[in-house]
PDB file of C-alpha atoms in Angstrom:
ATOM      1  CA  MET B   1      93.552 103.610 102.849  1.00  0.00           C
ATOM      2  CA  GLN B   2      91.854 100.705 104.538  1.00  0.00           C
ATOM      3  CA  PRO B   3      92.570  99.705 108.154  1.00  0.00           C
ATOM      4  CA  ILE B   4      94.630  96.637 108.888  1.00  0.00           C
ATOM      5  CA  SER B   5      92.613  93.443 108.725  1.00  0.00           C
ATOM      6  CA  ILE B   6      91.953  91.025 111.610  1.00  0.00           C
ATOM      7  CA  PRO B   7      94.065  88.217 110.055  1.00  0.00           C
ATOM      8  CA  ALA B   8      96.958  90.631 109.660  1.00  0.00           C
ATOM      9  CA  LEU B   9      96.650  91.635 113.333  1.00  0.00           C
ATOM     10  CA  SER B  10      96.620  87.996 114.421  1.00  0.00           C
ATOM     11  CA  GLU B  11      99.722  87.270 112.372  1.00  0.00           C
ATOM     12  CA  LEU B  12     101.408  90.330 113.876  1.00  0.00           C
ATOM     13  CA  ALA B  13     100.493  89.144 117.391  1.00  0.00           C
ATOM     14  CA  LYS B  14     101.984  85.722 116.687  1.00  0.00           C
ATOM     15  CA  LEU B  15     105.170  87.320 115.393  1.00  0.00           C
ATOM     16  CA  ILE B  16     105.482  89.525 118.488  1.00  0.00           C
ATOM     17  CA  GLY B  17     104.883  86.509 120.741  1.00  0.00           C
ATOM     18  CA  VAL B  18     107.672  84.584 119.049  1.00  0.00           C
ATOM     19  CA  LEU B  19     110.088  87.502 119.050  1.00  0.00           C
ATOM     20  CA  PHE B  20     109.377  88.711 122.603  1.00  0.00           C
ATOM     21  CA  PRO B  21     111.942  86.441 124.334  1.00  0.00           C
ATOM     22  CA  VAL B  22     114.541  87.438 121.756  1.00  0.00           C
ATOM     23  CA  ILE B  23     113.711  91.123 122.221  1.00  0.00           C
ATOM     24  CA  ALA B  24     113.934  90.743 126.010  1.00  0.00           C
ATOM     25  CA  LEU B  25     117.336  89.064 125.716  1.00  0.00           C
ATOM     26  CA  ILE B  26     118.594  91.808 123.387  1.00  0.00           C
ATOM     27  CA  ALA B  27     117.327  94.450 125.827  1.00  0.00           C
ATOM     28  CA  ILE B  28     119.247  92.824 128.709  1.00  0.00           C
ATOM     29  CA  VAL B  29     122.420  92.577 126.632  1.00  0.00           C
ATOM     30  CA  PHE B  30     122.073  96.216 125.558  1.00  0.00           C
ATOM     31  CA  ARG B  31     121.469  97.411 129.115  1.00  0.00           C
ATOM     32  CA  THR B  32     124.447  95.518 130.533  1.00  0.00           C
ATOM     33  CA  ARG B  33     126.596  96.210 127.428  1.00  0.00           C
ATOM     34  CA  SER B  34     127.732  92.604 127.648  1.00  0.00           C
ATOM     35  CA  THR B  35     126.704  89.040 126.918  1.00  0.00           C
ATOM     36  CA  HIS B  36     127.721  88.345 130.502  1.00  0.00           C
ATOM     37  CA  THR B  37     128.899  85.023 131.767  1.00  0.00           C
ATOM     38  CA  PHE B  38     125.626  84.238 133.515  1.00  0.00           C
ATOM     39  CA  LEU B  39     123.781  83.851 130.195  1.00  0.00           C
ATOM     40  CA  ARG B  40     126.541  81.884 128.528  1.00  0.00           C
ATOM     41  CA  TYR B  41     127.053  79.710 131.605  1.00  0.00           C
ATOM     42  CA  ARG B  42     123.335  78.877 131.858  1.00  0.00           C
ATOM     43  CA  LEU B  43     123.273  78.100 128.154  1.00  0.00           C
ATOM     44  CA  TRP B  44     126.212  75.748 128.665  1.00  0.00           C
ATOM     45  CA  GLN B  45     124.345  74.007 131.497  1.00  0.00           C
ATOM     46  CA  LEU B  46     121.205  73.724 129.382  1.00  0.00           C
ATOM     47  CA  VAL B  47     122.973  72.171 126.399  1.00  0.00           C
ATOM     48  CA  PHE B  48     125.791  70.145 127.921  1.00  0.00           C
ATOM     49  CA  SER B  49     125.604  69.558 131.640  1.00  0.00           C
ATOM     50  CA  PRO B  50     123.443  70.781 134.550  1.00  0.00           C
ATOM     51  CA  ARG B  51     126.276  70.247 137.048  1.00  0.00           C
ATOM     52  CA  GLU B  52     127.843  73.171 138.820  1.00  0.00           C
ATOM     53  CA  ILE B  53     131.553  73.924 138.418  1.00  0.00           C
ATOM     54  CA  ASP B  54     133.617  72.224 141.122  1.00  0.00           C
ATOM     55  CA  ASP B  55     136.755  74.329 140.828  1.00  0.00           C
ATOM     56  CA  PRO B  56     136.479  77.015 143.569  1.00  0.00           C
ATOM     57  CA  VAL B  57     138.627  79.615 141.794  1.00  0.00           C
ATOM     58  CA  VAL B  58     136.702  79.372 138.526  1.00  0.00           C
ATOM     59  CA  ARG B  59     133.420  79.286 140.397  1.00  0.00           C
ATOM     60  CA  GLN B  60     134.320  82.411 142.377  1.00  0.00           C
ATOM     61  CA  HIS B  61     135.266  84.222 139.173  1.00  0.00           C
ATOM     62  CA  ILE B  62     131.952  83.316 137.545  1.00  0.00           C
ATOM     63  CA  ASP B  63     130.052  84.431 140.656  1.00  0.00           C
ATOM     64  CA  GLU B  64     131.836  87.810 140.590  1.00  0.00           C
ATOM     65  CA  GLU B  65     130.962  88.328 136.933  1.00  0.00           C
ATOM     66  CA  THR B  66     127.364  87.384 137.676  1.00  0.00           C
ATOM     67  CA  VAL B  67     127.285  89.948 140.501  1.00  0.00           C
ATOM     68  CA  VAL B  68     128.669  92.621 138.167  1.00  0.00           C
ATOM     69  CA  ALA B  69     126.094  91.758 135.493  1.00  0.00           C
ATOM     70  CA  ALA B  70     123.270  91.879 138.064  1.00  0.00           C
ATOM     71  CA  PHE B  71     124.494  95.275 139.314  1.00  0.00           C
ATOM     72  CA  ARG B  72     124.629  96.585 135.737  1.00  0.00           C
ATOM     73  CA  THR B  73     121.143  95.311 134.951  1.00  0.00           C
ATOM     74  CA  ARG B  74     119.559  96.666 138.135  1.00  0.00           C
ATOM     75  CA  TYR B  75     121.147 100.135 138.258  1.00  0.00           C
ATOM     76  CA  ASN B  76     122.393 100.754 134.683  1.00  0.00           C
ATOM     77  CA  ILE B  77     125.879 101.536 136.020  1.00  0.00           C
ATOM     78  CA  LEU B  78     128.465  99.850 133.815  1.00  0.00           C
ATOM     79  CA  VAL B  79     131.013  98.789 136.409  1.00  0.00           C
ATOM     80  CA  ASP B  80     133.630  96.174 135.520  1.00  0.00           C
ATOM     81  CA  LEU B  81     134.539  94.853 138.961  1.00  0.00           C
ATOM     82  CA  PRO B  82     132.726  94.270 142.252  1.00  0.00           C
ATOM     83  CA  ALA B  83     135.155  96.703 143.930  1.00  0.00           C
ATOM     84  CA  GLN B  84     133.865  99.498 141.686  1.00  0.00           C
ATOM     85  CA  ALA B  85     130.304  98.659 142.668  1.00  0.00           C
ATOM     86  CA  HIS B  86     131.294  98.775 146.356  1.00  0.00           C
ATOM     87  CA  ARG B  87     132.897 102.185 145.876  1.00  0.00           C
ATOM     88  CA  ILE B  88     129.768 103.615 144.234  1.00  0.00           C
ATOM     89  CA  ILE B  89     127.571 102.229 147.005  1.00  0.00           C
ATOM     90  CA  HIS B  90     129.746 103.833 149.708  1.00  0.00           C
ATOM     91  CA  TRP B  91     129.819 107.140 147.774  1.00  0.00           C
ATOM     92  CA  ALA B  92     126.034 107.119 147.393  1.00  0.00           C
ATOM     93  CA  LYS B  93     125.537 106.552 151.125  1.00  0.00           C
ATOM     94  CA  ALA B  94     128.040 109.272 152.010  1.00  0.00           C
ATOM     95  CA  HIS B  95     126.249 111.809 149.782  1.00  0.00           C
ATOM     96  CA  SER B  96     122.679 110.634 150.567  1.00  0.00           C
ATOM     97  CA  VAL B  97     122.049 109.724 146.939  1.00  0.00           C
ATOM     98  CA  SER B  98     119.974 106.741 145.853  1.00  0.00           C
ATOM     99  CA  MET B  99     121.436 104.188 143.478  1.00  0.00           C
ATOM    100  CA  PRO B 100     118.587 104.568 140.935  1.00  0.00           C
ATOM    101  CA  ALA B 101     119.314 108.309 140.804  1.00  0.00           C
ATOM    102  CA  ILE B 102     122.925 107.536 139.878  1.00  0.00           C
ATOM    103  CA  GLY B 103     121.929 104.900 137.352  1.00  0.00           C
ATOM    104  CA  ALA B 104     119.441 107.270 135.726  1.00  0.00           C
ATOM    105  CA  CYS B 105     122.371 109.503 134.725  1.00  0.00           C
ATOM    106  CA  GLY B 106     123.774 106.718 132.560  1.00  0.00           C
ATOM    107  CA  TYR B 107     126.830 107.769 130.575  1.00  0.00           C
ATOM    108  CA  TYR B 108     126.940 111.191 132.200  1.00  0.00           C
ATOM    109  CA  PHE B 109     127.938 109.804 135.591  1.00  0.00           C
ATOM    110  CA  ASP B 110     131.623 108.858 135.734  1.00  0.00           C
ATOM    111  CA  PHE B 111     131.554 105.802 137.993  1.00  0.00           C
ATOM    112  CA  LYS B 112     135.359 105.700 138.187  1.00  0.00           C
ATOM    113  CA  LEU B 113     135.593 109.220 139.625  1.00  0.00           C
ATOM    114  CA  CYS B 114     132.131 109.100 141.269  1.00  0.00           C
ATOM    115  CA  GLU B 115     130.980 112.440 139.868  1.00  0.00           C
ATOM    116  CA  ILE B 116     128.891 113.985 137.111  1.00  0.00           C
ATOM    117  CA  ARG B 117     130.926 114.574 133.976  1.00  0.00           C
ATOM    118  CA  LYS B 118     132.323 118.072 133.727  1.00  0.00           C
ATOM    119  CA  LYS B 119     130.911 119.098 130.340  1.00  0.00           C
ATOM    120  CA  LEU B 120     127.220 118.336 130.043  1.00  0.00           C
ATOM    121  CA  PRO B 121     125.276 119.337 126.918  1.00  0.00           C
ATOM    122  CA  SER B 122     123.381 122.601 127.313  1.00  0.00           C
ATOM    123  CA  PRO B 123     119.666 122.593 128.285  1.00  0.00           C
ATOM    124  CA  ARG B 124     118.909 124.026 124.847  1.00  0.00           C
ATOM    125  CA  ARG B 125     120.410 120.958 123.210  1.00  0.00           C
ATOM    126  CA  THR B 126     118.397 118.748 125.565  1.00  0.00           C
ATOM    127  CA  LYS B 127     115.192 120.510 124.505  1.00  0.00           C
ATOM    128  CA  ALA B 128     116.178 120.045 120.853  1.00  0.00           C
ATOM    129  CA  LEU B 129     116.626 116.316 121.463  1.00  0.00           C
ATOM    130  CA  ALA B 130     113.225 116.152 123.189  1.00  0.00           C
ATOM    131  CA  PHE B 131     111.622 117.894 120.203  1.00  0.00           C
ATOM    132  CA  ALA B 132     113.367 115.415 117.890  1.00  0.00           C
ATOM    133  CA  VAL B 133     111.876 112.544 119.912  1.00  0.00           C
ATOM    134  CA  VAL B 134     108.372 113.972 119.427  1.00  0.00           C
ATOM    135  CA  MET B 135     108.911 114.431 115.679  1.00  0.00           C
ATOM    136  CA  LEU B 136     110.338 110.915 115.288  1.00  0.00           C
ATOM    137  CA  GLY B 137     107.366 109.543 117.195  1.00  0.00           C
ATOM    138  CA  MET B 138     104.996 111.262 114.767  1.00  0.00           C
ATOM    139  CA  VAL B 139     106.957 109.861 111.821  1.00  0.00           C
ATOM    140  CA  ALA B 140     106.785 106.384 113.367  1.00  0.00           C
ATOM    141  CA  VAL B 141     102.999 106.659 113.729  1.00  0.00           C
ATOM    142  CA  VAL B 142     102.646 107.690 110.073  1.00  0.00           C
ATOM    143  CA  LEU B 143     104.900 104.866 108.903  1.00  0.00           C
ATOM    144  CA  PHE B 144     103.018 102.301 110.968  1.00  0.00           C
ATOM    145  CA  ALA B 145      99.629 103.554 109.748  1.00  0.00           C
ATOM    146  CA  PHE B 146     100.738 103.436 106.139  1.00  0.00           C
ATOM    147  CA  ALA B 147     102.445 100.039 106.494  1.00  0.00           C
ATOM    148  CA  SER B 148      99.403  98.510 108.208  1.00  0.00           C
ATOM    149  CA  GLY B 149      97.051  99.622 105.438  1.00  0.00           C
ATOM    150  CA  ASN B 150      96.035  97.651 102.379  1.00  0.00           C
ATOM    151  CA  SER B 151      96.844 100.292  99.766  1.00  0.00           C
ATOM    152  CA  VAL B 152      99.869 100.231  97.489  1.00  0.00           C
ATOM    153  CA  LEU B 153     101.705 103.362  96.397  1.00  0.00           C
ATOM    154  CA  ALA B 154     102.072 103.232  92.602  1.00  0.00           C
ATOM    155  CA  GLN B 155     102.849 105.509  89.654  1.00  0.00           C
ATOM    156  CA  PHE B 156     101.790 105.595  86.013  1.00  0.00           C
ATOM    157  CA  LYS B 157     104.768 105.517  83.674  1.00  0.00           C
ATOM    158  CA  GLU B 158     103.374 107.930  81.072  1.00  0.00           C
ATOM    159  CA  SER B 159     101.580 110.542  83.193  1.00  0.00           C
ATOM    160  CA  LYS B 160     103.985 110.187  86.191  1.00  0.00           C
ATOM    161  CA  ARG B 161     100.918 110.335  88.417  1.00  0.00           C
ATOM    162  CA  HIS B 162     101.314 108.880  91.926  1.00  0.00           C
ATOM    163  CA  PHE B 163      98.318 107.174  93.491  1.00  0.00           C
ATOM    164  CA  LEU B 164      97.230 104.739  96.206  1.00  0.00           C
ATOM    165  CA  VAL B 165      95.404 101.671  94.972  1.00  0.00           C
ATOM    166  CA  ASN B 166      93.743  98.673  96.622  1.00  0.00           C
ATOM    167  CA  ARG B 167      91.152  96.149  95.471  1.00  0.00           C
ATOM    168  CA  ASP B 168      88.315  98.680  95.404  1.00  0.00           C
ATOM    169  CA  THR B 169      89.649 102.250  95.116  1.00  0.00           C
ATOM    170  CA  ALA B 170      92.377 104.319  93.494  1.00  0.00           C
ATOM    171  CA  THR B 171      93.227 107.689  95.045  1.00  0.00           C
ATOM    172  CA  PRO B 172      95.436 110.217  93.191  1.00  0.00           C
ATOM    173  CA  LEU B 173      98.131 111.927  95.256  1.00  0.00           C
ATOM    174  CA  PHE B 174     100.316 115.043  95.064  1.00  0.00           C
ATOM    175  CA  PRO B 175      97.813 116.727  94.854  1.00  0.00           C
ATOM    176  CA  LYS B 176      94.946 114.599  96.061  1.00  0.00           C
ATOM    177  CA  GLY B 177      92.042 114.405  93.650  1.00  0.00           C
ATOM    178  CA  PRO B 178      88.740 112.565  93.062  1.00  0.00           C
ATOM    179  CA  VAL B 179      88.761 108.879  93.917  1.00  0.00           C
ATOM    180  CA  VAL B 180      88.039 106.215  91.309  1.00  0.00           C
ATOM    181  CA  THR B 181      86.172 103.241  92.791  1.00  0.00           C
ATOM    182  CA  LYS B 182      85.339  99.798  91.497  1.00  0.00           C
ATOM    183  CA  ALA B 183      81.636 100.553  91.928  1.00  0.00           C
ATOM    184  CA  SER B 184      81.842 103.681  89.772  1.00  0.00           C
ATOM    185  CA  CYS B 185      83.702 101.734  87.102  1.00  0.00           C
ATOM    186  CA  GLU B 186      81.013  99.029  87.089  1.00  0.00           C
ATOM    187  CA  LYS B 187      78.316 101.725  86.760  1.00  0.00           C
ATOM    188  CA  ARG B 188      80.350 103.474  84.032  1.00  0.00           C
ATOM    189  CA  THR B 189      80.330 106.681  86.100  1.00  0.00           C
ATOM    190  CA  PRO B 190      83.972 107.442  86.961  1.00  0.00           C
ATOM    191  CA  PRO B 191      84.789 111.011  88.032  1.00  0.00           C
ATOM    192  CA  GLU B 192      85.455 113.532  85.306  1.00  0.00           C
ATOM    193  CA  ALA B 193      89.063 114.168  84.362  1.00  0.00           C
ATOM    194  CA  SER B 194      90.534 117.169  86.202  1.00  0.00           C
ATOM    195  CA  PRO B 195      93.973 118.640  86.937  1.00  0.00           C
ATOM    196  CA  LEU B 196      93.658 117.250  90.483  1.00  0.00           C
ATOM    197  CA  GLY B 197      92.508 113.786  89.416  1.00  0.00           C
ATOM    198  CA  PHE B 198      93.344 111.075  86.929  1.00  0.00           C
ATOM    199  CA  SER B 199      93.455 111.635  83.210  1.00  0.00           C
ATOM    200  CA  VAL B 200      91.011 109.847  80.936  1.00  0.00           C
ATOM    201  CA  ALA B 201      93.649 107.295  79.929  1.00  0.00           C
ATOM    202  CA  ASP B 202      94.557 106.631  83.572  1.00  0.00           C
ATOM    203  CA  GLN B 203      90.896 106.155  84.526  1.00  0.00           C
ATOM    204  CA  ARG B 204      90.401 103.729  81.644  1.00  0.00           C
ATOM    205  CA  PHE B 205      93.396 101.689  82.782  1.00  0.00           C
ATOM    206  CA  ILE B 206      92.191 101.637  86.404  1.00  0.00           C
ATOM    207  CA  CYS B 207      88.657 100.574  85.474  1.00  0.00           C
ATOM    208  CA  THR B 208      90.020  97.822  83.260  1.00  0.00           C
ATOM    209  CA  ALA B 209      92.118  96.534  86.166  1.00  0.00           C
ATOM    210  CA  PHE B 210      89.097  96.662  88.497  1.00  0.00           C
ATOM    211  CA  ILE B 211      86.351  95.044  86.409  1.00  0.00           C
ATOM    212  CA  ASP B 212      88.041  93.075  83.632  1.00  0.00           C
ATOM    213  CA  GLU B 213      88.122  89.413  84.627  1.00  0.00           C
ATOM    214  CA  ALA B 214      91.145  88.785  82.425  1.00  0.00           C
ATOM    215  CA  GLU B 215      93.101  91.397  84.400  1.00  0.00           C
ATOM    216  CA  SER B 216      91.826  90.451  87.855  1.00  0.00           C
ATOM    217  CA  SER B 217      94.535  87.855  88.547  1.00  0.00           C
ATOM    218  CA  ALA B 218      97.300  90.213  87.393  1.00  0.00           C
ATOM    219  CA  THR B 219      95.841  93.010  89.513  1.00  0.00           C
ATOM    220  CA  ALA B 220      95.653  90.767  92.585  1.00  0.00           C
ATOM    221  CA  LYS B 221      99.257  89.630  92.086  1.00  0.00           C
ATOM    222  CA  PHE B 222     100.404  93.239  91.655  1.00  0.00           C
ATOM    223  CA  LEU B 223      98.661  94.289  94.880  1.00  0.00           C
ATOM    224  CA  ASN B 224      99.984  91.332  96.895  1.00  0.00           C
ATOM    225  CA  ASP B 225     103.570  91.768  95.690  1.00  0.00           C
ATOM    226  CA  GLY B 226     103.375  95.519  96.131  1.00  0.00           C
ATOM    227  CA  LEU B 227     102.033  95.244  99.678  1.00  0.00           C
ATOM    228  CA  ARG B 228     104.716  92.754 100.640  1.00  0.00           C
ATOM    229  CA  ALA B 229     107.554  94.892  99.274  1.00  0.00           C
ATOM    230  CA  GLN B 230     106.034  98.088 100.691  1.00  0.00           C
ATOM    231  CA  ARG B 231     105.608  96.651 104.179  1.00  0.00           C
ATOM    232  CA  TRP B 232     109.163  95.328 104.260  1.00  0.00           C
ATOM    233  CA  LEU B 233     110.489  98.735 103.205  1.00  0.00           C
ATOM    234  CA  LEU B 234     108.319 100.730 105.611  1.00  0.00           C
ATOM    235  CA  GLY B 235     108.964  98.223 108.386  1.00  0.00           C
ATOM    236  CA  SER B 236     112.710  98.694 107.959  1.00  0.00           C
ATOM    237  CA  PHE B 237     112.314 102.475 108.095  1.00  0.00           C
ATOM    238  CA  LEU B 238     110.061 102.113 111.140  1.00  0.00           C
ATOM    239  CA  VAL B 239     112.664 100.064 113.014  1.00  0.00           C
ATOM    240  CA  VAL B 240     115.363 102.645 112.265  1.00  0.00           C
ATOM    241  CA  VAL B 241     113.130 105.564 113.304  1.00  0.00           C
ATOM    242  CA  LEU B 242     112.114 103.843 116.536  1.00  0.00           C
ATOM    243  CA  ALA B 243     115.717 102.947 117.356  1.00  0.00           C
ATOM    244  CA  VAL B 244     116.863 106.556 116.883  1.00  0.00           C
ATOM    245  CA  ALA B 245     113.862 107.855 118.862  1.00  0.00           C
ATOM    246  CA  ILE B 246     114.594 105.477 121.757  1.00  0.00           C
ATOM    247  CA  ILE B 247     118.270 106.472 121.807  1.00  0.00           C
ATOM    248  CA  PHE B 248     117.355 110.174 121.827  1.00  0.00           C
ATOM    249  CA  PHE B 249     114.713 109.577 124.520  1.00  0.00           C
ATOM    250  CA  TRP B 250     117.161 107.752 126.789  1.00  0.00           C
ATOM    251  CA  THR B 251     119.722 110.504 126.234  1.00  0.00           C
ATOM    252  CA  VAL B 252     117.199 113.165 127.248  1.00  0.00           C
ATOM    253  CA  GLN B 253     116.237 111.199 130.355  1.00  0.00           C
ATOM    254  CA  GLU B 254     119.894 110.727 131.322  1.00  0.00           C
ATOM    255  CA  LEU B 255     120.619 114.440 130.849  1.00  0.00           C
ATOM    256  CA  ARG B 256     117.641 115.488 132.959  1.00  0.00           C
ATOM    257  CA  ALA B 257     118.655 113.063 135.702  1.00  0.00           C
ATOM    258  CA  SER B 258     122.219 114.419 135.553  1.00  0.00           C
ATOM    259  CA  TYR B 259     120.985 118.020 135.896  1.00  0.00           C
ATOM    260  CA  ARG B 260     118.898 117.044 138.944  1.00  0.00           C
ATOM    261  CA  LEU B 261     121.726 115.128 140.602  1.00  0.00           C
ATOM    262  CA  GLN B 262     124.219 117.896 139.863  1.00  0.00           C
ATOM    263  CA  GLN B 263     121.913 120.481 141.430  1.00  0.00           C
ATOM    264  CA  ALA B 264     121.263 118.297 144.477  1.00  0.00           C
ATOM    265  CA  LEU B 265     124.977 117.711 145.064  1.00  0.00           C
ATOM    266  CA  ALA B 266     125.704 121.429 144.679  1.00  0.00           C
ATOM    267  CA  GLU B 267     123.048 122.330 147.269  1.00  0.00           C
ATOM    268  CA  ARG B 268     124.370 119.735 149.723  1.00  0.00           C
ATOM    269  CA  ALA B 269     127.943 120.873 149.193  1.00  0.00           C
ATOM    270  CA  ASP B 270     127.052 124.520 149.872  1.00  0.00           C
ATOM    271  CA  PRO B 271     124.122 124.600 152.301  1.00  0.00           C
ATOM    272  CA  LEU B 272     124.941 128.196 153.291  1.00  0.00           C
ATOM    273  CA  ALA B 273     124.071 129.384 149.802  1.00  0.00           C
ATOM    274  CA  SER B 274     120.572 127.980 150.037  1.00  0.00           C
ATOM    275  CA  GLY B 275     120.255 129.320 153.574  1.00  0.00           C
ATOM    276  CA  ASP B 276     121.438 132.778 152.492  1.00  0.00           C
ATOM    277  CA  SER B 277     118.944 132.794 149.656  1.00  0.00           C
ATOM    278  CA  GLN B 278     116.135 131.898 152.067  1.00  0.00           C
ATOM    279  CA  ASN B 279     117.271 134.624 154.485  1.00  0.00           C
ATOM    280  CA  ALA B 280     117.423 137.123 151.663  1.00  0.00           C
ATOM    281  CA  SER B 281     113.915 136.263 150.525  1.00  0.00           C
ATOM    282  CA  SER B 282     112.551 136.534 154.101  1.00  0.00           C
ATOM    283  CA  ALA B 283     114.357 139.863 154.573  1.00  0.00           C
ATOM    284  CA  SER B 284     112.941 141.248 151.342  1.00  0.00           C
ATOM    285  CA  SER B 285     109.437 140.171 152.348  1.00  0.00           C
ATOM    286  CA  GLY B 286     109.949 141.885 155.724  1.00  0.00           C
ATOM    287  CA  LEU B 287     111.021 145.105 154.023  1.00  0.00           C
ATOM    288  CA  ASP B 288     107.966 144.959 151.781  1.00  0.00           C
ATOM    289  CA  GLN B 289     105.679 144.599 154.769  1.00  0.00           C
ATOM    290  CA  GLU B 290     107.408 147.481 156.557  1.00  0.00           C
ATOM    291  CA  SER B 291     107.069 149.746 153.532  1.00  0.00           C
ATOM    292  CA  GLN B 292     103.385 148.886 153.233  1.00  0.00           C
ATOM    293  CA  LEU B 293     102.876 149.798 156.923  1.00  0.00           C
ATOM    294  CA  GLN B 294     104.622 153.147 156.443  1.00  0.00           C
ATOM    295  CA  MET B 295     102.490 153.913 153.423  1.00  0.00           C
ATOM    296  CA  GLY B 296      99.365 153.069 155.420  1.00  0.00           C
ATOM    297  CA  ARG B 297     100.401 155.426 158.266  1.00  0.00           C
ATOM    298  CA  SER B 298     101.108 158.253 155.822  1.00  0.00           C
TER     299      SER B 298
END
């Protein structure tokens, strides 16, 4: 498999540059769970009129929705009204909790009751999700590497042999065998037929596609069409894998933040328990020292 070419990288960079504003807008909408009025109102001003709304009631309503959307975007807490945001702020100050710590809990913090949800997934399930994120990341890397290459996955109809082919080489797969190159075909020295490699008929077909001028245009068209279809397919799979990996990753981060906040609230609610544990540890260390002294005297 050959690495991705410089022109392909430049085209990919142009595509990312064009799609970046769209991706940023989608990220904001996903984070706020709403195409909030601020975006639609600014779009209205851009297209129709730059004037502000004169009606005070309507203007106040739009300002409140903008405040809610800003609160959602900043802290990832999906409140619906400014009063709910005020309540969470007062609760956070009363319990000495930062707003980012609450927002990091995401779904697992009930902003209406101002508490961590009662039934959190077990730590074992959280570790399983983290392992799934790692595995999906590895799959994404493999898909990207294969999609960015210049080799096409193909199969012979008669022998059912799968192989990777580009303009210069053909590599048999499942299992991997000796590679047939354009240079070896031109020198009439292709690898010998073996159970791991191509059959004689397959090698003859490959060499004809590589060096026969009459077949060169058909071979180039096959490779171009195959690469285009293959990259679309692998790109679609890559998007799905990345989306699932990101969802799992955010879930793991929210669960870990919820465990930390739950533990912190429990320690602040019962400070005697932590104090008793510290006293118990100091007492046990004192007993150990006393026993060591007695053993030394004896």
